[in-house]
Short mmCIF file of C-alpha atoms and ligand atoms in Angstrom, two decimals:
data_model
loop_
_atom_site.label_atom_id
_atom_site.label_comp_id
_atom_site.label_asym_id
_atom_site.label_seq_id
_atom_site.Cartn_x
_atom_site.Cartn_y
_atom_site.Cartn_z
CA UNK A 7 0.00 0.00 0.00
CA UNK A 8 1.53 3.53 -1.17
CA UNK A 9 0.13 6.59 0.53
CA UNK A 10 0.37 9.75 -1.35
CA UNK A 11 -2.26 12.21 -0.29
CA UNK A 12 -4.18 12.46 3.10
CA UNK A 13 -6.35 14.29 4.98
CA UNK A 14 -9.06 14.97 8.19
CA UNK A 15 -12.21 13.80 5.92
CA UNK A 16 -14.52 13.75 9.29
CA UNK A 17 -14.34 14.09 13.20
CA UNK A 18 -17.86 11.77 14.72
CA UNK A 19 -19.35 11.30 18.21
CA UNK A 20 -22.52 9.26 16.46
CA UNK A 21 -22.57 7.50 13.86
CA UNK A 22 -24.57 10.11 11.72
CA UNK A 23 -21.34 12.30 11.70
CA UNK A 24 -19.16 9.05 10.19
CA UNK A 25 -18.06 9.52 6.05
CA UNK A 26 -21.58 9.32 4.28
CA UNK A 27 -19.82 7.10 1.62
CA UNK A 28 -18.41 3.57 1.48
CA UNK A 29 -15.16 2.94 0.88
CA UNK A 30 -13.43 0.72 3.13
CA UNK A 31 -11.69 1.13 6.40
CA UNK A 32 -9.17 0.40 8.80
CA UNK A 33 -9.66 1.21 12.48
CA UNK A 34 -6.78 1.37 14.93
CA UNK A 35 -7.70 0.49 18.64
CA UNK A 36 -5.70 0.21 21.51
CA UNK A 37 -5.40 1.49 25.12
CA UNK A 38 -5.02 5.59 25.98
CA UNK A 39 -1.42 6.52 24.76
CA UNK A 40 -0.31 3.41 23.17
CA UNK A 41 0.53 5.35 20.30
CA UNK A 42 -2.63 5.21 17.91
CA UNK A 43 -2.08 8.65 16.55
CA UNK A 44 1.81 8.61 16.15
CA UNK A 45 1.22 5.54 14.30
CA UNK A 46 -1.14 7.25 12.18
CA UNK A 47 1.20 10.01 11.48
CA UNK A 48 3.85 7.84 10.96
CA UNK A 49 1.95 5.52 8.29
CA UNK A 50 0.79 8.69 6.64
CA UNK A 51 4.25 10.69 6.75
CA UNK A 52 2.27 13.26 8.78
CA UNK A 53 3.93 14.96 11.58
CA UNK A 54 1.09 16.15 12.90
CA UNK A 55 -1.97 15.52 11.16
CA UNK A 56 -3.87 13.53 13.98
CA UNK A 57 -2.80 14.75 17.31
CA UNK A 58 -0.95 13.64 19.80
CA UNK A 59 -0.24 14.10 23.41
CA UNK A 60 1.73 12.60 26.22
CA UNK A 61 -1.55 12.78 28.39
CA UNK A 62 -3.22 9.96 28.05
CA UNK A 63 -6.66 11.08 26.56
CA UNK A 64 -5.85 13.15 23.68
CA UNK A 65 -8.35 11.58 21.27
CA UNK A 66 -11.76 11.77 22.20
CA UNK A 67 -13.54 11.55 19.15
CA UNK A 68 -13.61 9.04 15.83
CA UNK A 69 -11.24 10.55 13.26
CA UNK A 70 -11.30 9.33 9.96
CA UNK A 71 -8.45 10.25 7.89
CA UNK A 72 -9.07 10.09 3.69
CA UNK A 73 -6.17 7.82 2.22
CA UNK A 74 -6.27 8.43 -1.43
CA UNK A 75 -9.76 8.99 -1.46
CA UNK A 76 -9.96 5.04 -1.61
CA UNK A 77 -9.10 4.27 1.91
CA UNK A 78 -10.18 5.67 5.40
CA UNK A 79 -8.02 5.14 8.83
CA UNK A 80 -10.19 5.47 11.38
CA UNK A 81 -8.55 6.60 14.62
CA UNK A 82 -10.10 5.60 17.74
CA UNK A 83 -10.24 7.46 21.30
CA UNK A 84 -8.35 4.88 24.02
CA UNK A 85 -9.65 2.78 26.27
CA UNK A 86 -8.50 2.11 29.61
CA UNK A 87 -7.26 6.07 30.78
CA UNK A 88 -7.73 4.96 34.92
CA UNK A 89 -7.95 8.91 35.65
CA UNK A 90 -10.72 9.66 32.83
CA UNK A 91 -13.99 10.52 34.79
CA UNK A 92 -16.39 7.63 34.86
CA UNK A 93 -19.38 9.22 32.80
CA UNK A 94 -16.39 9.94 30.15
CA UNK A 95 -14.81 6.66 29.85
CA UNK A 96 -18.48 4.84 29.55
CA UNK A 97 -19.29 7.65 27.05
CA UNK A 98 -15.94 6.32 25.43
CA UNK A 99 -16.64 3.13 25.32
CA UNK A 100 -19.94 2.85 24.10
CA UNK A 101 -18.81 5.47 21.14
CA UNK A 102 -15.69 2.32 20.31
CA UNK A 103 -18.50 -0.40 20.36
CA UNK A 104 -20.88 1.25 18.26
CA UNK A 105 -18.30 1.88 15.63
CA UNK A 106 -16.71 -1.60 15.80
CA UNK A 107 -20.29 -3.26 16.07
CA UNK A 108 -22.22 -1.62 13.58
CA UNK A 109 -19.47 -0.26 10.37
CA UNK A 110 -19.97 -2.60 7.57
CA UNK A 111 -17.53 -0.93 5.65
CA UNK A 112 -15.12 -2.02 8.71
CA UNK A 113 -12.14 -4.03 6.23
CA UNK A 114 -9.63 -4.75 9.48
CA UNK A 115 -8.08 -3.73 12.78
CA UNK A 116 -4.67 -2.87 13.85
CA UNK A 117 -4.76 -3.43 17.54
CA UNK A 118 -1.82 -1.40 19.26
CA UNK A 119 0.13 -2.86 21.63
CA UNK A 120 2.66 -1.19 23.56
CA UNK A 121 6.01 -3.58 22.95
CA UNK A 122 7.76 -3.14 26.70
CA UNK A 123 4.58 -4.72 28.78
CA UNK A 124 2.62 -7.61 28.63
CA UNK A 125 -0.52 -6.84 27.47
CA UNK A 126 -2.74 -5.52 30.00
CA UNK A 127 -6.10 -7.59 31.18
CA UNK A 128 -8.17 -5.01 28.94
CA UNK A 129 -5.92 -5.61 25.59
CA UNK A 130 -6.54 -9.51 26.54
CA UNK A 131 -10.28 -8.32 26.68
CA UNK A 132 -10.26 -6.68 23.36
CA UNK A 133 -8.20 -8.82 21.71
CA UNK A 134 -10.67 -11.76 22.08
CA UNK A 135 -13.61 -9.56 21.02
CA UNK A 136 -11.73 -8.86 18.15
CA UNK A 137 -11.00 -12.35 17.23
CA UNK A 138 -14.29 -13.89 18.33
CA UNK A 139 -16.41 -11.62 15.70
CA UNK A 140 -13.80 -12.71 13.30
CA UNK A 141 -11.96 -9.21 11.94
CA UNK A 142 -9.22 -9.87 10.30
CA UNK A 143 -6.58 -8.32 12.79
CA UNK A 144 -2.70 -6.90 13.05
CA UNK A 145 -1.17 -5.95 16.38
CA UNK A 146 1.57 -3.33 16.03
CA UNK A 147 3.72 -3.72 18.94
CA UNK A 148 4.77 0.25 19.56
CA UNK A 149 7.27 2.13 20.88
CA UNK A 150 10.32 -0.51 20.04
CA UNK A 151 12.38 2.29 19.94
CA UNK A 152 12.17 2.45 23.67
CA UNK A 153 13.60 -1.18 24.11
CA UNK A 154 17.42 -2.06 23.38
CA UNK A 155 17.44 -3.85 20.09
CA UNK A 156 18.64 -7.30 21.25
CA UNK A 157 14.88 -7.14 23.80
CA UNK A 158 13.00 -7.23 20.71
CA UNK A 159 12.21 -10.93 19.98
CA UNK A 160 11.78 -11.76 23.52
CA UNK A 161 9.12 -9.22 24.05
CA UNK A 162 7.21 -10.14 20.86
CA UNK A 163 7.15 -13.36 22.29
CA UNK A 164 6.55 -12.79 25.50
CA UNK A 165 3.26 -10.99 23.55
CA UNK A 166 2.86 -13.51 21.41
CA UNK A 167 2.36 -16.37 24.52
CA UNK A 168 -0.13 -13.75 26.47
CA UNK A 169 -2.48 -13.73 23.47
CA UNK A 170 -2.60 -17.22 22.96
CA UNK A 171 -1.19 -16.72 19.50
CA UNK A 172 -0.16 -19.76 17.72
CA UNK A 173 0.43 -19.94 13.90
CA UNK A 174 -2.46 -18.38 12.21
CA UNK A 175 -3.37 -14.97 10.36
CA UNK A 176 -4.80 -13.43 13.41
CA UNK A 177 -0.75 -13.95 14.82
CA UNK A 178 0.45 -11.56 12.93
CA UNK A 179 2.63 -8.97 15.17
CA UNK A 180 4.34 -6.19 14.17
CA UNK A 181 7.23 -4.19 15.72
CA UNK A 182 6.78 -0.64 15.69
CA UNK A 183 8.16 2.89 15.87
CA UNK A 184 6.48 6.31 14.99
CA UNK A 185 10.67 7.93 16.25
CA UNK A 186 12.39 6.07 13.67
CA UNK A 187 9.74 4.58 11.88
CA UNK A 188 10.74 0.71 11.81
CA UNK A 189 8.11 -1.56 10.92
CA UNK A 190 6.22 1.11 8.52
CA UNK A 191 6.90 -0.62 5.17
CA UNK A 192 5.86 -4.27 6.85
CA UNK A 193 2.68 -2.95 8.48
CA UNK A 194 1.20 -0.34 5.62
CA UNK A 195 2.44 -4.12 3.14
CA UNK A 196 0.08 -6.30 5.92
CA UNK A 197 -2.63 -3.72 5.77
CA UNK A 198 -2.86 -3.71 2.24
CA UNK A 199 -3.69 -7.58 2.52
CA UNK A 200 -6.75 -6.73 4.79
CA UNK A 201 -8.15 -4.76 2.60
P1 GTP B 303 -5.03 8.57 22.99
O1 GTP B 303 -5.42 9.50 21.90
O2 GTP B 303 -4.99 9.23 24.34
O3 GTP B 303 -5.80 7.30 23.01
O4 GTP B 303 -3.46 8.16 22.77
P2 GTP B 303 -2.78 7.59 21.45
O5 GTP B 303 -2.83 6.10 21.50
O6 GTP B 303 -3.33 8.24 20.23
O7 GTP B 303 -1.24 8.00 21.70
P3 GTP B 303 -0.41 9.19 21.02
O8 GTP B 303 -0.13 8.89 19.58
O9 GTP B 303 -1.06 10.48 21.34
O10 GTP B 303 1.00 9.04 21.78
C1 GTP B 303 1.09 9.07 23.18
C2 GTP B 303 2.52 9.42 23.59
O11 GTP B 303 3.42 8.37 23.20
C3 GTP B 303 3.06 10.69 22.93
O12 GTP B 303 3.88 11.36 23.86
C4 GTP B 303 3.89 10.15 21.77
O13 GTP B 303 4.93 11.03 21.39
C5 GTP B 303 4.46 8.87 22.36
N1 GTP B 303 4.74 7.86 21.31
C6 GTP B 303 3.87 7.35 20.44
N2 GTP B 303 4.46 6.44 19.63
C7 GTP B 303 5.75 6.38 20.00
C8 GTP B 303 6.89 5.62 19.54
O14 GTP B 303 6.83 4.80 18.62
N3 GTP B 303 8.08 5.83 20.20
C9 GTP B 303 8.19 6.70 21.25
N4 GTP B 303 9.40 6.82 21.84
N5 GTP B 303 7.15 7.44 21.69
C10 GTP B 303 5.93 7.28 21.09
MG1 MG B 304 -4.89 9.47 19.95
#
């Protein structure tokens, strides 16, 4: 997959305010922080397109970025920000399920995982969703620019044990840096294939 030009097509709450047309699209979930928008930058050679913040948080809406007007990436607010007020978080959540439940145009997921911890009891949670209803799935494994090189495979399979991954498509797992952009080419190649 080649990405040439890109752009904010629509920022939803409901699912009135998603694109009105069909074209397909990716959606990238993960917990608050994990790196969802960085990633997004990073696959679209954006520096700042979507936003980013070091507070957990940042996103709090459904962003769908236009790829070549053939493509949408659909970023996703986090789940699992502890300090987010309760009314927020369930407002959160219920504006992730909707979208993942109900988008038939829905092509694949890239499910973020942050590559220096195990994944946390709500990644287990979504993971499963995921593969019970059957999307076809990659987990980029972010911020591997944080972890000395020669930590890398031992972390991916420390991941790859915790999700009960053995051999088959939904085990694919990507390495991942927005910094220096490692693992760009192999994930934009993998999402291409879901789509
Ligand atoms: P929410 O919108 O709150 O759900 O967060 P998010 O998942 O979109 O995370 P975001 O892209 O805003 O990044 C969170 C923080 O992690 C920011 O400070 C980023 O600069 C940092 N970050 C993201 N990706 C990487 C990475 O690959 N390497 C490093 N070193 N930092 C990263
Ligand atoms: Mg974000």
């Amino acid at each position: 997959m080649k990405i040439i030009n890109t752009s904010l097509e629509a920022v939803a709450v409901e699912p009135e305010q998603y694109p009105a047309d069909i074209r397909p699209e990716v959606a990238f979930v993960g917990r608050s922080n994990v790196g969802k928008s960085s990633l997004i930058n990073a696959l679209m050679n954006r520096k700042a397109l979507a936003r980013v913040s070091g507070q957990p948080g940042k996103t709090r809406t459904i962003n769908f970025y236009n790829i070549d007007n053939a493509v949408y990436f659909v970023d996703l607010p986090g789940y699992g920000y502890a300090r987010a007020p309760k009314s927020e978080k369930e407002k959160w959540g219920v504006m992730i399920e909707k979208y993942l439940q109900n988008r038939e145009q829905l092509r694949g997921i890239v499910l973020l995982l942050d590559i220096r911890h195990p994944p946390s009891a709500l990644d287990l949670q979504m993971y499963e969703w995921l593969a019970y209803y059957g999307f076809p799935m990659v987990c980029a494994l972010t911020k591997m620019d944080k972890l000395k090189r020669s930590q890398v495979a031992k972390h991916v399979a420390i991941i790859r044990k915790d999700l009960g991954i053995t051999a088959d498509k939904q085990g694919v797992l990507i390495p991942f840096s927005s910094e220096t952009k490692q693992g760009r080419d192999e994930l934009l190649a993998t999402i291409g294939g879901l789509l």
